[in-house]
């Protein structure tokens, strides 16, 4: 039995026959599963001879009618689609940069029975910062929707366990870049420098090895873009 047939069988066991009835004239779950597999195949990036990275976040766009029909089953279907994607990745030697997510959205330009897939690779990001440290930080870096404080004098970002902010992105070196933070005359000075990484970095679209940063500066390493937020100036020294 093929992978997609296995998917259909599992889905039928997980959901009553009402699901098949609801989707009799609409988009079929197995079509979505096949399209998600093709999305992985078409966007695989070679990492080594035996490993290729594929997107891990998938957005399934449907007509409003199909989305309404799916709403009662979307959590179960998303789980089965994630499992199917993991099986396909294991068989093909694909790796995901982070957890797999599948969500469903309505699109006004799609008719019943039609759908499309959007995908992106979004690395998992970790640090040891607490919520209090984030809320009190004068400078932050926002990575894949998560906020991480930039503590003085410096913070290392990389893929290795020794980095202060760890990004599970195969294009990121173990110690890729370093942010430095210092206060001068009441103004916060935030800088970034490359630590001799394999793939270098881009700052606001320009390849560079070291530079000062402003609020809103974008730093890209590997497949990950991070946005710098300078949320407060330092207290001015009354003796200056």
PDB file of C-alpha atoms in Angstrom:
ATOM      1  CA  UNK A   1       0.000   0.000   0.000  1.00  0.00           C
ATOM      2  CA  UNK A   2       1.385   3.407  -1.024  1.00  0.00           C
ATOM      3  CA  UNK A   3       2.067   6.298   1.318  1.00  0.00           C
ATOM      4  CA  UNK A   4      -0.937   8.309   0.137  1.00  0.00           C
ATOM      5  CA  UNK A   5      -3.216   5.276   0.459  1.00  0.00           C
ATOM      6  CA  UNK A   6      -1.948   4.810   4.006  1.00  0.00           C
ATOM      7  CA  UNK A   7      -2.753   8.456   4.659  1.00  0.00           C
ATOM      8  CA  UNK A   8      -6.324   8.009   3.407  1.00  0.00           C
ATOM      9  CA  UNK A   9      -6.827   4.900   5.511  1.00  0.00           C
ATOM     10  CA  UNK A  10      -5.547   6.612   8.678  1.00  0.00           C
ATOM     11  CA  UNK A  11      -7.721   9.639   8.030  1.00  0.00           C
ATOM     12  CA  UNK A  12     -10.804   7.465   7.519  1.00  0.00           C
ATOM     13  CA  UNK A  13     -10.097   5.706  10.822  1.00  0.00           C
ATOM     14  CA  UNK A  14      -9.598   9.008  12.645  1.00  0.00           C
ATOM     15  CA  UNK A  15     -12.714  10.727  11.270  1.00  0.00           C
ATOM     16  CA  UNK A  16     -16.192   9.351  10.749  1.00  0.00           C
ATOM     17  CA  UNK A  17     -17.764   8.879   7.324  1.00  0.00           C
ATOM     18  CA  UNK A  18     -19.233  12.373   7.608  1.00  0.00           C
ATOM     19  CA  UNK A  19     -15.889  13.719   6.449  1.00  0.00           C
ATOM     20  CA  UNK A  20     -15.984  11.862   3.140  1.00  0.00           C
ATOM     21  CA  UNK A  21     -19.583  12.940   2.612  1.00  0.00           C
ATOM     22  CA  UNK A  22     -18.761  16.596   3.271  1.00  0.00           C
ATOM     23  CA  UNK A  23     -15.888  16.524   0.789  1.00  0.00           C
ATOM     24  CA  UNK A  24     -17.574  14.470  -1.912  1.00  0.00           C
ATOM     25  CA  UNK A  25     -17.748  17.428  -4.316  1.00  0.00           C
ATOM     26  CA  UNK A  26     -14.946  19.490  -2.821  1.00  0.00           C
ATOM     27  CA  UNK A  27     -11.178  19.319  -2.550  1.00  0.00           C
ATOM     28  CA  UNK A  28     -10.004  15.881  -1.441  1.00  0.00           C
ATOM     29  CA  UNK A  29      -7.590  15.418   1.508  1.00  0.00           C
ATOM     30  CA  UNK A  30      -5.379  13.037  -0.492  1.00  0.00           C
ATOM     31  CA  UNK A  31      -4.925  15.780  -3.113  1.00  0.00           C
ATOM     32  CA  UNK A  32      -3.682  18.130  -0.405  1.00  0.00           C
ATOM     33  CA  UNK A  33      -1.311  15.457   0.927  1.00  0.00           C
ATOM     34  CA  UNK A  34       0.118  14.881  -2.555  1.00  0.00           C
ATOM     35  CA  UNK A  35       0.520  18.632  -3.126  1.00  0.00           C
ATOM     36  CA  UNK A  36       2.371  19.032   0.182  1.00  0.00           C
ATOM     37  CA  UNK A  37       4.782  16.292  -0.843  1.00  0.00           C
ATOM     38  CA  UNK A  38       5.391  18.024  -4.185  1.00  0.00           C
ATOM     39  CA  UNK A  39       5.973  21.303  -2.336  1.00  0.00           C
ATOM     40  CA  UNK A  40       8.754  19.607  -0.389  1.00  0.00           C
ATOM     41  CA  UNK A  41      10.220  18.019  -3.525  1.00  0.00           C
ATOM     42  CA  UNK A  42      10.192  21.300  -5.459  1.00  0.00           C
ATOM     43  CA  UNK A  43      11.799  23.329  -2.658  1.00  0.00           C
ATOM     44  CA  UNK A  44      14.441  20.914  -1.385  1.00  0.00           C
ATOM     45  CA  UNK A  45      17.830  22.576  -0.823  1.00  0.00           C
ATOM     46  CA  UNK A  46      20.934  20.408  -0.938  1.00  0.00           C
ATOM     47  CA  UNK A  47      22.870  20.331   2.357  1.00  0.00           C
ATOM     48  CA  UNK A  48      25.050  17.298   1.688  1.00  0.00           C
ATOM     49  CA  UNK A  49      25.057  14.233  -0.517  1.00  0.00           C
ATOM     50  CA  UNK A  50      22.441  12.507   1.633  1.00  0.00           C
ATOM     51  CA  UNK A  51      20.531  15.399   3.201  1.00  0.00           C
ATOM     52  CA  UNK A  52      18.290  18.118   1.801  1.00  0.00           C
ATOM     53  CA  UNK A  53      16.391  20.790   3.700  1.00  0.00           C
ATOM     54  CA  UNK A  54      12.704  21.383   2.928  1.00  0.00           C
ATOM     55  CA  UNK A  55      10.087  23.877   4.165  1.00  0.00           C
ATOM     56  CA  UNK A  56       8.414  23.137   7.491  1.00  0.00           C
ATOM     57  CA  UNK A  57       5.543  25.653   7.532  1.00  0.00           C
ATOM     58  CA  UNK A  58       2.693  25.044   5.095  1.00  0.00           C
ATOM     59  CA  UNK A  59      -0.371  27.188   4.380  1.00  0.00           C
ATOM     60  CA  UNK A  60      -3.209  25.486   2.515  1.00  0.00           C
ATOM     61  CA  UNK A  61      -5.428  28.060   0.803  1.00  0.00           C
ATOM     62  CA  UNK A  62      -9.003  26.945   0.055  1.00  0.00           C
ATOM     63  CA  UNK A  63     -12.268  28.460  -1.078  1.00  0.00           C
ATOM     64  CA  UNK A  64     -14.476  29.786   1.704  1.00  0.00           C
ATOM     65  CA  UNK A  65     -16.922  26.926   1.079  1.00  0.00           C
ATOM     66  CA  UNK A  66     -14.245  24.242   1.378  1.00  0.00           C
ATOM     67  CA  UNK A  67     -12.761  25.871   4.464  1.00  0.00           C
ATOM     68  CA  UNK A  68     -16.142  25.859   6.193  1.00  0.00           C
ATOM     69  CA  UNK A  69     -16.628  22.184   5.337  1.00  0.00           C
ATOM     70  CA  UNK A  70     -13.168  21.411   6.701  1.00  0.00           C
ATOM     71  CA  UNK A  71     -13.480  23.418   9.927  1.00  0.00           C
ATOM     72  CA  UNK A  72     -14.907  20.532  11.965  1.00  0.00           C
ATOM     73  CA  UNK A  73     -11.989  18.275  11.003  1.00  0.00           C
ATOM     74  CA  UNK A  74      -9.057  20.651  10.488  1.00  0.00           C
ATOM     75  CA  UNK A  75      -7.138  19.711  13.663  1.00  0.00           C
ATOM     76  CA  UNK A  76      -7.265  15.983  12.893  1.00  0.00           C
ATOM     77  CA  UNK A  77      -6.471  16.506   9.243  1.00  0.00           C
ATOM     78  CA  UNK A  78      -3.526  18.799  10.052  1.00  0.00           C
ATOM     79  CA  UNK A  79      -2.094  16.162  12.391  1.00  0.00           C
ATOM     80  CA  UNK A  80      -2.380  13.436   9.768  1.00  0.00           C
ATOM     81  CA  UNK A  81      -0.825  15.698   7.127  1.00  0.00           C
ATOM     82  CA  UNK A  82       2.117  16.459   9.433  1.00  0.00           C
ATOM     83  CA  UNK A  83       2.656  12.730   9.992  1.00  0.00           C
ATOM     84  CA  UNK A  84       2.464  12.115   6.241  1.00  0.00           C
ATOM     85  CA  UNK A  85       5.026  14.841   5.564  1.00  0.00           C
ATOM     86  CA  UNK A  86       7.401  13.373   8.148  1.00  0.00           C
ATOM     87  CA  UNK A  87       7.117   9.932   6.552  1.00  0.00           C
ATOM     88  CA  UNK A  88       7.806  11.414   3.121  1.00  0.00           C
ATOM     89  CA  UNK A  89      10.811  13.329   4.475  1.00  0.00           C
ATOM     90  CA  UNK A  90      12.243  10.217   6.123  1.00  0.00           C
ATOM     91  CA  UNK A  91      11.906   8.273   2.868  1.00  0.00           C
ATOM     92  CA  UNK A  92      13.543  11.012   0.767  1.00  0.00           C
ATOM     93  CA  UNK A  93      16.304  12.063   3.164  1.00  0.00           C
ATOM     94  CA  UNK A  94      14.758  15.469   3.813  1.00  0.00           C
ATOM     95  CA  UNK A  95      15.266  17.445   7.018  1.00  0.00           C
ATOM     96  CA  UNK A  96      13.018  20.160   8.425  1.00  0.00           C
ATOM     97  CA  UNK A  97      14.580  23.240  10.066  1.00  0.00           C
ATOM     98  CA  UNK A  98      11.919  23.223  12.803  1.00  0.00           C
ATOM     99  CA  UNK A  99       8.579  21.753  13.772  1.00  0.00           C
ATOM    100  CA  UNK A 100       6.140  21.018  10.937  1.00  0.00           C
ATOM    101  CA  UNK A 101       2.976  23.110  10.863  1.00  0.00           C
ATOM    102  CA  UNK A 102       0.006  22.912   8.484  1.00  0.00           C
ATOM    103  CA  UNK A 103      -2.771  25.496   8.608  1.00  0.00           C
ATOM    104  CA  UNK A 104      -5.773  26.240   6.451  1.00  0.00           C
ATOM    105  CA  UNK A 105      -6.824  29.655   5.123  1.00  0.00           C
ATOM    106  CA  UNK A 106      -9.617  31.022   2.941  1.00  0.00           C
ATOM    107  CA  UNK A 107      -8.814  32.702  -0.358  1.00  0.00           C
ATOM    108  CA  UNK A 108     -11.424  34.719  -2.253  1.00  0.00           C
ATOM    109  CA  UNK A 109     -10.062  33.871  -5.694  1.00  0.00           C
ATOM    110  CA  UNK A 110     -10.421  30.089  -5.273  1.00  0.00           C
ATOM    111  CA  UNK A 111     -13.555  28.178  -6.233  1.00  0.00           C
ATOM    112  CA  UNK A 112     -14.878  24.990  -4.655  1.00  0.00           C
ATOM    113  CA  UNK A 113     -12.539  22.074  -5.215  1.00  0.00           C
ATOM    114  CA  UNK A 114      -9.502  24.287  -5.905  1.00  0.00           C
ATOM    115  CA  UNK A 115      -6.602  24.945  -3.518  1.00  0.00           C
ATOM    116  CA  UNK A 116      -2.975  26.040  -3.449  1.00  0.00           C
ATOM    117  CA  UNK A 117      -0.021  25.616  -1.125  1.00  0.00           C
ATOM    118  CA  UNK A 118       2.342  28.251   0.253  1.00  0.00           C
ATOM    119  CA  UNK A 119       5.384  27.157   2.217  1.00  0.00           C
ATOM    120  CA  UNK A 120       8.413  28.525   4.008  1.00  0.00           C
ATOM    121  CA  UNK A 121      11.365  27.228   5.973  1.00  0.00           C
ATOM    122  CA  UNK A 122      11.297  28.598   9.493  1.00  0.00           C
ATOM    123  CA  UNK A 123      14.011  27.516  11.898  1.00  0.00           C
ATOM    124  CA  UNK A 124      13.373  26.779  15.540  1.00  0.00           C
ATOM    125  CA  UNK A 125      14.956  29.394  17.819  1.00  0.00           C
ATOM    126  CA  UNK A 126      15.994  28.948  21.442  1.00  0.00           C
ATOM    127  CA  UNK A 127      17.655  31.004  24.144  1.00  0.00           C
ATOM    128  CA  UNK A 128      17.800  30.961  27.932  1.00  0.00           C
ATOM    129  CA  UNK A 129      16.169  34.371  28.313  1.00  0.00           C
ATOM    130  CA  UNK A 130      13.257  34.748  30.724  1.00  0.00           C
ATOM    131  CA  UNK A 131      10.075  36.724  30.062  1.00  0.00           C
ATOM    132  CA  UNK A 132      11.263  39.376  32.525  1.00  0.00           C
ATOM    133  CA  UNK A 133      14.567  39.757  30.671  1.00  0.00           C
ATOM    134  CA  UNK A 134      12.696  40.230  27.402  1.00  0.00           C
ATOM    135  CA  UNK A 135      10.346  42.880  28.796  1.00  0.00           C
ATOM    136  CA  UNK A 136      13.201  44.821  30.425  1.00  0.00           C
ATOM    137  CA  UNK A 137      15.654  44.655  27.529  1.00  0.00           C
ATOM    138  CA  UNK A 138      16.737  47.901  25.871  1.00  0.00           C
ATOM    139  CA  UNK A 139      17.576  46.025  22.668  1.00  0.00           C
ATOM    140  CA  UNK A 140      15.956  42.932  21.206  1.00  0.00           C
ATOM    141  CA  UNK A 141      16.239  40.732  18.180  1.00  0.00           C
ATOM    142  CA  UNK A 142      13.048  39.249  16.700  1.00  0.00           C
ATOM    143  CA  UNK A 143      13.525  35.858  15.023  1.00  0.00           C
ATOM    144  CA  UNK A 144      10.666  33.874  13.486  1.00  0.00           C
ATOM    145  CA  UNK A 145       8.137  35.601  15.712  1.00  0.00           C
ATOM    146  CA  UNK A 146      10.095  35.157  18.947  1.00  0.00           C
ATOM    147  CA  UNK A 147      11.843  37.938  20.894  1.00  0.00           C
ATOM    148  CA  UNK A 148      15.298  37.586  22.412  1.00  0.00           C
ATOM    149  CA  UNK A 149      17.071  40.257  24.491  1.00  0.00           C
ATOM    150  CA  UNK A 150      20.504  41.519  23.488  1.00  0.00           C
ATOM    151  CA  UNK A 151      22.452  41.811  26.728  1.00  0.00           C
ATOM    152  CA  UNK A 152      25.667  43.858  26.975  1.00  0.00           C
ATOM    153  CA  UNK A 153      28.452  43.446  26.325  1.00  0.00           C
ATOM    154  CA  UNK A 154      27.797  40.829  23.605  1.00  0.00           C
ATOM    155  CA  UNK A 155      25.544  37.950  22.481  1.00  0.00           C
ATOM    156  CA  UNK A 156      26.527  35.156  20.093  1.00  0.00           C
ATOM    157  CA  UNK A 157      23.992  33.761  17.611  1.00  0.00           C
ATOM    158  CA  UNK A 158      24.579  30.387  15.984  1.00  0.00           C
ATOM    159  CA  UNK A 159      23.532  26.785  15.580  1.00  0.00           C
ATOM    160  CA  UNK A 160      25.787  25.329  18.280  1.00  0.00           C
ATOM    161  CA  UNK A 161      24.922  24.737  21.922  1.00  0.00           C
ATOM    162  CA  UNK A 162      27.539  27.292  22.982  1.00  0.00           C
ATOM    163  CA  UNK A 163      25.652  30.150  21.291  1.00  0.00           C
ATOM    164  CA  UNK A 164      23.508  32.467  23.424  1.00  0.00           C
ATOM    165  CA  UNK A 165      20.726  32.394  20.810  1.00  0.00           C
ATOM    166  CA  UNK A 166      20.485  29.061  18.999  1.00  0.00           C
ATOM    167  CA  UNK A 167      18.909  28.727  15.543  1.00  0.00           C
ATOM    168  CA  UNK A 168      18.228  25.293  14.075  1.00  0.00           C
ATOM    169  CA  UNK A 169      19.073  26.398  10.545  1.00  0.00           C
ATOM    170  CA  UNK A 170      21.552  24.243   8.578  1.00  0.00           C
ATOM    171  CA  UNK A 171      22.826  27.382   6.830  1.00  0.00           C
ATOM    172  CA  UNK A 172      23.898  28.874  10.153  1.00  0.00           C
ATOM    173  CA  UNK A 173      27.351  28.140  11.585  1.00  0.00           C
ATOM    174  CA  UNK A 174      27.814  26.981  15.161  1.00  0.00           C
ATOM    175  CA  UNK A 175      29.030  30.477  16.111  1.00  0.00           C
ATOM    176  CA  UNK A 176      27.835  32.669  13.267  1.00  0.00           C
ATOM    177  CA  UNK A 177      27.547  36.306  14.397  1.00  0.00           C
ATOM    178  CA  UNK A 178      27.954  38.414  17.510  1.00  0.00           C
ATOM    179  CA  UNK A 179      25.802  41.354  18.587  1.00  0.00           C
ATOM    180  CA  UNK A 180      27.525  43.898  20.824  1.00  0.00           C
ATOM    181  CA  UNK A 181      25.592  46.360  22.976  1.00  0.00           C
ATOM    182  CA  UNK A 182      26.981  49.448  24.716  1.00  0.00           C
ATOM    183  CA  UNK A 183      25.746  52.828  25.905  1.00  0.00           C
ATOM    184  CA  UNK A 184      27.475  56.047  24.876  1.00  0.00           C
ATOM    185  CA  UNK A 185      26.255  59.432  26.129  1.00  0.00           C
ATOM    186  CA  UNK A 186      22.720  58.216  26.629  1.00  0.00           C
ATOM    187  CA  UNK A 187      22.483  56.484  23.226  1.00  0.00           C
ATOM    188  CA  UNK A 188      22.437  52.731  22.823  1.00  0.00           C
ATOM    189  CA  UNK A 189      25.068  51.483  20.376  1.00  0.00           C
ATOM    190  CA  UNK A 190      24.215  48.086  18.840  1.00  0.00           C
ATOM    191  CA  UNK A 191      26.597  46.432  16.412  1.00  0.00           C
ATOM    192  CA  UNK A 192      26.935  43.077  14.672  1.00  0.00           C
ATOM    193  CA  UNK A 193      29.986  41.253  13.328  1.00  0.00           C
ATOM    194  CA  UNK A 194      30.518  38.002  11.505  1.00  0.00           C
ATOM    195  CA  UNK A 195      32.531  35.403  13.445  1.00  0.00           C
ATOM    196  CA  UNK A 196      34.134  33.809  10.409  1.00  0.00           C
ATOM    197  CA  UNK A 197      31.008  31.879   9.461  1.00  0.00           C
ATOM    198  CA  UNK A 198      30.796  29.670   6.381  1.00  0.00           C
ATOM    199  CA  UNK A 199      27.980  31.588   4.667  1.00  0.00           C
ATOM    200  CA  UNK A 200      28.489  35.118   5.995  1.00  0.00           C
ATOM    201  CA  UNK A 201      25.644  37.524   6.716  1.00  0.00           C
ATOM    202  CA  UNK A 202      23.484  40.167   5.056  1.00  0.00           C
ATOM    203  CA  UNK A 203      22.537  43.397   6.809  1.00  0.00           C
ATOM    204  CA  UNK A 204      19.609  45.189   5.166  1.00  0.00           C
ATOM    205  CA  UNK A 205      20.347  43.228   1.997  1.00  0.00           C
ATOM    206  CA  UNK A 206      24.078  43.993   1.855  1.00  0.00           C
ATOM    207  CA  UNK A 207      26.803  41.437   2.470  1.00  0.00           C
ATOM    208  CA  UNK A 208      29.018  42.839   5.181  1.00  0.00           C
ATOM    209  CA  UNK A 209      31.307  41.584   7.945  1.00  0.00           C
ATOM    210  CA  UNK A 210      30.698  44.227  10.621  1.00  0.00           C
ATOM    211  CA  UNK A 211      28.453  47.267  11.041  1.00  0.00           C
ATOM    212  CA  UNK A 212      26.422  49.423  13.411  1.00  0.00           C
ATOM    213  CA  UNK A 213      22.691  48.728  13.562  1.00  0.00           C
ATOM    214  CA  UNK A 214      19.589  50.863  13.918  1.00  0.00           C
ATOM    215  CA  UNK A 215      16.081  50.076  15.075  1.00  0.00           C
ATOM    216  CA  UNK A 216      14.520  47.932  12.336  1.00  0.00           C
ATOM    217  CA  UNK A 217      17.790  46.675  10.820  1.00  0.00           C
ATOM    218  CA  UNK A 218      17.450  43.209   9.297  1.00  0.00           C
ATOM    219  CA  UNK A 219      20.259  40.684   9.648  1.00  0.00           C
ATOM    220  CA  UNK A 220      20.069  37.482   7.594  1.00  0.00           C
ATOM    221  CA  UNK A 221      22.161  34.390   8.285  1.00  0.00           C
ATOM    222  CA  UNK A 222      21.495  31.123   6.488  1.00  0.00           C
ATOM    223  CA  UNK A 223      17.778  31.063   5.689  1.00  0.00           C
ATOM    224  CA  UNK A 224      16.842  33.070   8.779  1.00  0.00           C
ATOM    225  CA  UNK A 225      16.155  36.800   8.951  1.00  0.00           C
ATOM    226  CA  UNK A 226      16.187  38.598  12.287  1.00  0.00           C
ATOM    227  CA  UNK A 227      15.006  42.136  13.004  1.00  0.00           C
ATOM    228  CA  UNK A 228      16.753  44.362  15.538  1.00  0.00           C
ATOM    229  CA  UNK A 229      14.561  46.378  17.884  1.00  0.00           C
ATOM    230  CA  UNK A 230      16.121  49.147  19.973  1.00  0.00           C
ATOM    231  CA  UNK A 231      13.306  49.837  22.413  1.00  0.00           C
ATOM    232  CA  UNK A 232      14.924  52.377  24.749  1.00  0.00           C
ATOM    233  CA  UNK A 233      17.927  54.630  25.087  1.00  0.00           C
ATOM    234  CA  UNK A 234      20.244  54.315  28.053  1.00  0.00           C
ATOM    235  CA  UNK A 235      19.951  56.704  30.924  1.00  0.00           C
ATOM    236  CA  UNK A 236      22.173  59.686  30.297  1.00  0.00           C
ATOM    237  CA  UNK A 237      25.066  60.084  32.747  1.00  0.00           C
ATOM    238  CA  UNK A 238      24.400  63.340  34.694  1.00  0.00           C
ATOM    239  CA  UNK A 239      28.162  63.992  34.866  1.00  0.00           C
ATOM    240  CA  UNK A 240      28.550  64.032  31.069  1.00  0.00           C
TER     241      UNK A 240
END
